[in-house]
GROMACS .gro file of C-alpha atoms in nm:
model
  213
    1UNK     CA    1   1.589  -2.065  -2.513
    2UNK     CA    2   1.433  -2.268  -2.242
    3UNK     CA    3   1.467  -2.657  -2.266
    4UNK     CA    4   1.181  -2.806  -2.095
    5UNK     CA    5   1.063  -3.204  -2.043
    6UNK     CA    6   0.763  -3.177  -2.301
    7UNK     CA    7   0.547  -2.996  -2.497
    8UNK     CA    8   0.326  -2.949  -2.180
    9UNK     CA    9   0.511  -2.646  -2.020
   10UNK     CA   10   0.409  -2.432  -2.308
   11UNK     CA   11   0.041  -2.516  -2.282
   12UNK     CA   12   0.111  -2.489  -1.870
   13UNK     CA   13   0.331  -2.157  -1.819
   14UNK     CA   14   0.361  -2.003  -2.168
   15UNK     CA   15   0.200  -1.680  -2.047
   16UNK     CA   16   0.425  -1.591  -1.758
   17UNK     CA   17   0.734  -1.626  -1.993
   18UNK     CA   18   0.832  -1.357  -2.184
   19UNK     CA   19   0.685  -1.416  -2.520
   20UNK     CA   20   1.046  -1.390  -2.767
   21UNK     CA   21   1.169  -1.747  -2.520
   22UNK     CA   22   1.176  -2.055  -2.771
   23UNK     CA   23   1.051  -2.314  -2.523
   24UNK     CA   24   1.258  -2.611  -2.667
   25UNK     CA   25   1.118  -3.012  -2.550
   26UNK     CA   26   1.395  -3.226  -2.505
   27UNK     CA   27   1.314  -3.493  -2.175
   28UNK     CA   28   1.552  -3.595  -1.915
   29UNK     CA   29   1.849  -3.340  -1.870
   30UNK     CA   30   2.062  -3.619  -1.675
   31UNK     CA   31   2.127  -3.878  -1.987
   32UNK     CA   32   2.313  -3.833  -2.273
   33UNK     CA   33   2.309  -4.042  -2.612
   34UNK     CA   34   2.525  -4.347  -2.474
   35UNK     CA   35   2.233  -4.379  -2.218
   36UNK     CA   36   1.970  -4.353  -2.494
   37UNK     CA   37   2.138  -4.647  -2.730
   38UNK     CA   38   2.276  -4.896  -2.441
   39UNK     CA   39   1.875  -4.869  -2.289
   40UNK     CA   40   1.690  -4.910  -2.581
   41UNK     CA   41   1.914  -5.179  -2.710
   42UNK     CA   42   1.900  -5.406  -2.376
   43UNK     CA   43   1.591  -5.395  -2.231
   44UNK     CA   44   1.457  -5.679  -2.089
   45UNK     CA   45   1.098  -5.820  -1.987
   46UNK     CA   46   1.169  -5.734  -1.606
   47UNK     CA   47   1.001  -5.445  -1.399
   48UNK     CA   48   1.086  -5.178  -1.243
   49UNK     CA   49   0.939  -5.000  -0.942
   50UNK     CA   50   1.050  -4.642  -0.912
   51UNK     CA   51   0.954  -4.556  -0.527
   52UNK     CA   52   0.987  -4.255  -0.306
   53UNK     CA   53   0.660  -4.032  -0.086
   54UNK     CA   54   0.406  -4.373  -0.172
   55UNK     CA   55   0.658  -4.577   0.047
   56UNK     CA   56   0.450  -4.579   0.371
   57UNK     CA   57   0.139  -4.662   0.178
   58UNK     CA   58   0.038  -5.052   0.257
   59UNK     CA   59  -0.129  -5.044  -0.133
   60UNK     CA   60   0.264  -4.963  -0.252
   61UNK     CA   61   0.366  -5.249  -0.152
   62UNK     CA   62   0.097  -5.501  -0.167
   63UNK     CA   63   0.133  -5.404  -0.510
   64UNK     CA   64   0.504  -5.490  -0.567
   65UNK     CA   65   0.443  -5.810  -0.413
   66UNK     CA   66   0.168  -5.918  -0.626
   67UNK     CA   67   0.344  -5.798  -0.950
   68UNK     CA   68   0.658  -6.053  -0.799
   69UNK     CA   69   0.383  -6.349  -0.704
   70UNK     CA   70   0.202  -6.273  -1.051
   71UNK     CA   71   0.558  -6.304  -1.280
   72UNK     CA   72   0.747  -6.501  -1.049
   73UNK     CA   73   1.046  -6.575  -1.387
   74UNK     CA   74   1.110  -6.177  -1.380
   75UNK     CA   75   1.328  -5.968  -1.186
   76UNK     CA   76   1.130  -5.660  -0.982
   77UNK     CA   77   1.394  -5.425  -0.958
   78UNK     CA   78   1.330  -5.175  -0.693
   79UNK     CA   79   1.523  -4.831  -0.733
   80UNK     CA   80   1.420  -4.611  -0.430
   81UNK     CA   81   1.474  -4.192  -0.464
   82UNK     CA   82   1.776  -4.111  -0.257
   83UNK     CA   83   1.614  -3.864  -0.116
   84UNK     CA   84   1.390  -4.109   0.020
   85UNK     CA   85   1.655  -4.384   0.090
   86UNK     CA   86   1.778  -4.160   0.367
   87UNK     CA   87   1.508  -4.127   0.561
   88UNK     CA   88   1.456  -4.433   0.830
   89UNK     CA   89   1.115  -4.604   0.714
   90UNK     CA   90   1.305  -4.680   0.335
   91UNK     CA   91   1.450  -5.018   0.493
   92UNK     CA   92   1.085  -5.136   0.655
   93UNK     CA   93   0.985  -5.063   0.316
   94UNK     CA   94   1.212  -5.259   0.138
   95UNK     CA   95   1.220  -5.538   0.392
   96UNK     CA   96   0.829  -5.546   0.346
   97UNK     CA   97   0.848  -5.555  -0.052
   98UNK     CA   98   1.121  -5.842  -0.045
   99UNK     CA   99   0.997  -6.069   0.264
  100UNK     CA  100   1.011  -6.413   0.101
  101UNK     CA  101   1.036  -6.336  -0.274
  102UNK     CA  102   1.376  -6.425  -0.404
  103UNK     CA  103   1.286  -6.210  -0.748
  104UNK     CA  104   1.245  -5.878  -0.589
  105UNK     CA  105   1.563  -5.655  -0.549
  106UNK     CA  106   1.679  -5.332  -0.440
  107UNK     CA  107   1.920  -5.159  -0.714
  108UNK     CA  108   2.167  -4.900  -0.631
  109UNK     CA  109   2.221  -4.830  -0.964
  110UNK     CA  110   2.110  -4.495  -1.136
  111UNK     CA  111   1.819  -4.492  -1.272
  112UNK     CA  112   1.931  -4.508  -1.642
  113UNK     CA  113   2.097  -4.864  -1.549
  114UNK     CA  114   1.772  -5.008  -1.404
  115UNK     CA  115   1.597  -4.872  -1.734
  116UNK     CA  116   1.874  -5.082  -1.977
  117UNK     CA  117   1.710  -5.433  -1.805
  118UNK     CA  118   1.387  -5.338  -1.783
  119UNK     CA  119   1.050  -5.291  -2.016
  120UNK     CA  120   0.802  -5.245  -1.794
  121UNK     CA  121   0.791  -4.902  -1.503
  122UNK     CA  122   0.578  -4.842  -1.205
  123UNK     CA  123   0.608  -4.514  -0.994
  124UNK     CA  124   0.444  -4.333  -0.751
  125UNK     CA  125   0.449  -3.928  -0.866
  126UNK     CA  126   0.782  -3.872  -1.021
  127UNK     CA  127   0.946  -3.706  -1.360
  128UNK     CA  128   1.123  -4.077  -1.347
  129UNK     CA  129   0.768  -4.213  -1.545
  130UNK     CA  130   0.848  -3.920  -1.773
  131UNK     CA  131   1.180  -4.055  -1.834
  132UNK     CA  132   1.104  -4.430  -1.836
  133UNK     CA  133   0.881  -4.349  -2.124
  134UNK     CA  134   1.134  -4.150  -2.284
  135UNK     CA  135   1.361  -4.419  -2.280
  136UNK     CA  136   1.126  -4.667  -2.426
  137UNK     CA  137   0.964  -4.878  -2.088
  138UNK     CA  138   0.603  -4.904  -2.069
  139UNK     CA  139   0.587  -4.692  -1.763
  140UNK     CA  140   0.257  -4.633  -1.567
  141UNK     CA  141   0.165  -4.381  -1.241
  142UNK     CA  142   0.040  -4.603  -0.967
  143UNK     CA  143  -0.234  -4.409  -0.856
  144UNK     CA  144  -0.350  -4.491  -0.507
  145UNK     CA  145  -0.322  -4.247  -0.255
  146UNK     CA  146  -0.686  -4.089  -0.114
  147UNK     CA  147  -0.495  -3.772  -0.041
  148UNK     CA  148  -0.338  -3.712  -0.393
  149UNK     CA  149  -0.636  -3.488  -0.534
  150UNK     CA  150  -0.512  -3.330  -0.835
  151UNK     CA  151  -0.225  -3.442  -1.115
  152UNK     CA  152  -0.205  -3.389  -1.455
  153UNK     CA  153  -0.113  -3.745  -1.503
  154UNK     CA  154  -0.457  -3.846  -1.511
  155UNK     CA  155  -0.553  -3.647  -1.806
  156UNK     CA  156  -0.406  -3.883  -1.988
  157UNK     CA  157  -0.538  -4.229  -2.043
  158UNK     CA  158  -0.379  -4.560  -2.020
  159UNK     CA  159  -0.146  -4.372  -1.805
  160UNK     CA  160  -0.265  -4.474  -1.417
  161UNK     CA  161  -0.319  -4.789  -1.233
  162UNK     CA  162  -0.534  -4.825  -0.961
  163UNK     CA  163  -0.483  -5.161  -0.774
  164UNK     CA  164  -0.228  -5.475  -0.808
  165UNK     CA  165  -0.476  -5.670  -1.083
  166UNK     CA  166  -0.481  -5.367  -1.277
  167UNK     CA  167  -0.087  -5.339  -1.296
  168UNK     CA  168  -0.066  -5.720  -1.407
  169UNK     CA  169  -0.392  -5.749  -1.636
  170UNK     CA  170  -0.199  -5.404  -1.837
  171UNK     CA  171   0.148  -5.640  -1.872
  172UNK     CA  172  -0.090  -5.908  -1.988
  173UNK     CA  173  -0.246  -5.716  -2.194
  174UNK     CA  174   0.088  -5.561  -2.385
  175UNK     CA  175   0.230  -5.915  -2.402
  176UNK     CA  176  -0.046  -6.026  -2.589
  177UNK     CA  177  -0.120  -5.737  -2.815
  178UNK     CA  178  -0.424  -5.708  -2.726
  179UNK     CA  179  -0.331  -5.366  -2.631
  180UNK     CA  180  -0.136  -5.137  -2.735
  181UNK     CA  181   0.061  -4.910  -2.479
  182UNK     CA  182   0.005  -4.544  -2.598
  183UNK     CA  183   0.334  -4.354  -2.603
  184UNK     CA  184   0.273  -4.148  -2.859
  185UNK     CA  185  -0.027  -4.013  -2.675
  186UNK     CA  186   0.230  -3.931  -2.386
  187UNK     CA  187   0.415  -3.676  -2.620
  188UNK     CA  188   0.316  -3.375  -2.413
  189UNK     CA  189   0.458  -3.478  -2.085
  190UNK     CA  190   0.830  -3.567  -2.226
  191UNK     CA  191   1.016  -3.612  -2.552
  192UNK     CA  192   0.995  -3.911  -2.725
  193UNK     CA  193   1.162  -3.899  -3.058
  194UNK     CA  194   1.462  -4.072  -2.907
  195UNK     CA  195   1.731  -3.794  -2.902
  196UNK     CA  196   1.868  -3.655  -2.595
  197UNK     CA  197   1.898  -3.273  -2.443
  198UNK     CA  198   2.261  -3.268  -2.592
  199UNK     CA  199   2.121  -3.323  -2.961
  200UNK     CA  200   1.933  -3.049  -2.911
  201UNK     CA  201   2.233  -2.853  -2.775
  202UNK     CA  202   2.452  -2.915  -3.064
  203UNK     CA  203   2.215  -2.800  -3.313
  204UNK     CA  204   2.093  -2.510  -3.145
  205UNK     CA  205   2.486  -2.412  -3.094
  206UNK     CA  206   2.582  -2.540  -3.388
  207UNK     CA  207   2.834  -2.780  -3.297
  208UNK     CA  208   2.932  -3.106  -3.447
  209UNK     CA  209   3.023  -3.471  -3.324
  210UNK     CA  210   2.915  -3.616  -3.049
  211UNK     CA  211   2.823  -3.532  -2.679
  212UNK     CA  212   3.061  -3.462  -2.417
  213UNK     CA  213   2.986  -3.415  -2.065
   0.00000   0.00000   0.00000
C-alpha cells in the first residue's frame, strides 16, 4: 500500500508502479487528528502567506503588502520554509514585507498553528497549498514568476492568482458569496474528507482508538 497526497498520483505515476500496489489518498503525512479538529475549529478571517523560492521576486512581496494595505483589521501571518529561512536574503525579505505595516508578522510556528488562525492561504509552489486546503483555508498558488513554465496547479481553476487585485477581489469575492471557493474541485491534488493519514492507518491495520505518534 502506498499512501499518497491525492487522487492525482494514480492518474500521474500509476503505470510505473507495480500494478497489485493499492495507491491509498490520505493528504499531509505530518498532522494527526488533534491538528485536524483544533484547525478547523479556530480559524479565523486572517491570512496566511506560505513563502519560500518566490522570496526574491519584487511581485511576492508587493503582493503581501497590498493584501496588508487592502485588510488593514487582519493579521498577515507570514510562515517562511525553513529551508528558506536559512539562507541570507529571508530577512531582506521579511524586512521588505513588514516595512511600516504593524499587521504583517513573521510566525515561527509550524505550519499547522498558522493554519488554526487563519482562513485564507497564499503560496508560492508548495505541497503547503495542498495542505491548507486540506485543512479547510481557502488557499490559492500565487502565480507570478515568467520562468515557472509548467505546473499542474494551473489545470485547475480558481486555483492561481496572478497579481495583488486579483488576490483581494477573490477574498472579496468569498466574503460576499458571490463566489464560491471550489474545494471540492481540488480533490485530486490532496484529501479532503477531513480525516488524517493515521485514520487511514488504523483501518488499514485494523487497530482501534485513537492516534498515537
Amino acid at each position: 500500500r502506498y499512501y499518497v497526497f491525492g487522487e492525482l498520483s494514480k492518474k500521474l505515476y500509476r503505470e510505473t508502479w507495480i500494478p497489485d500496489m493499492a495507491i491509498v489518498p490520505v493528504g499531509s503525512f505530518g498532522s494527526n487528528d488533534e491538528d485536524f479538529q483544533r484547525i478547523l475549529e479556530g480559524q479565523s478571517d486572517d491570512i496566511a502567506i506560505l513563502a519560500g523560492c518566490f522570496m526574491r521576486l519584487p511581485e511576492f512581496i508587493e503582493i503581501i503588502r497590498a493584501l496588508a494595505i487592502a485588510f488593514p483589521k487582519r493579521t498577515i501571518w507570514i510562515q517562511v520554509h525553513l529551508g528558506y529561512l536559512k539562507l541570507p536574503h529571508s530577512r531582506e525579505f521579511l524586512d521588505k514585507c513588514t516595512l511600516g505595516l504593524e499587521n504583517v508578522v513573521h510566525s515561527t510556528k509550524p505550519l499547522t498553528s498558522v493554519f488554526e488562525i487563519t482562513r485564507f492561504a497564499f503560496s508560492d509552489p508548495s505541497t503547503a497549498i495542498l495542505e491548507a486546503i486540506q485543512f479547510g483555508l481557502d488557499a490559492f498558488f500565487i502565480d507570478i514568476a515568467p520562468y515557472h513554465e509548467s505546473t499542474i496547479l494551473r489545470s485547475y481553476e480558481g486555483l492561481c492568482v496572478n497579481s495583488a487585485e486579483e488576490a483581494i477581489e477573490r477574498i472579496k469575492l468569498i466574503e460576499s458569496k458571490k463566489w464560491i471557493y471550489p474545494r471540492g474541485k481540488f480533490a485530486d491534488l490532496v484529501n479532503i474528507t477531513g480525516n488524517s493519514i493515521f485514520d487511514a492507518l488504523r483501518k488499514d491495520l485494523k487497530l482501534p482508538g485513537p492516534a498515537t505518534q
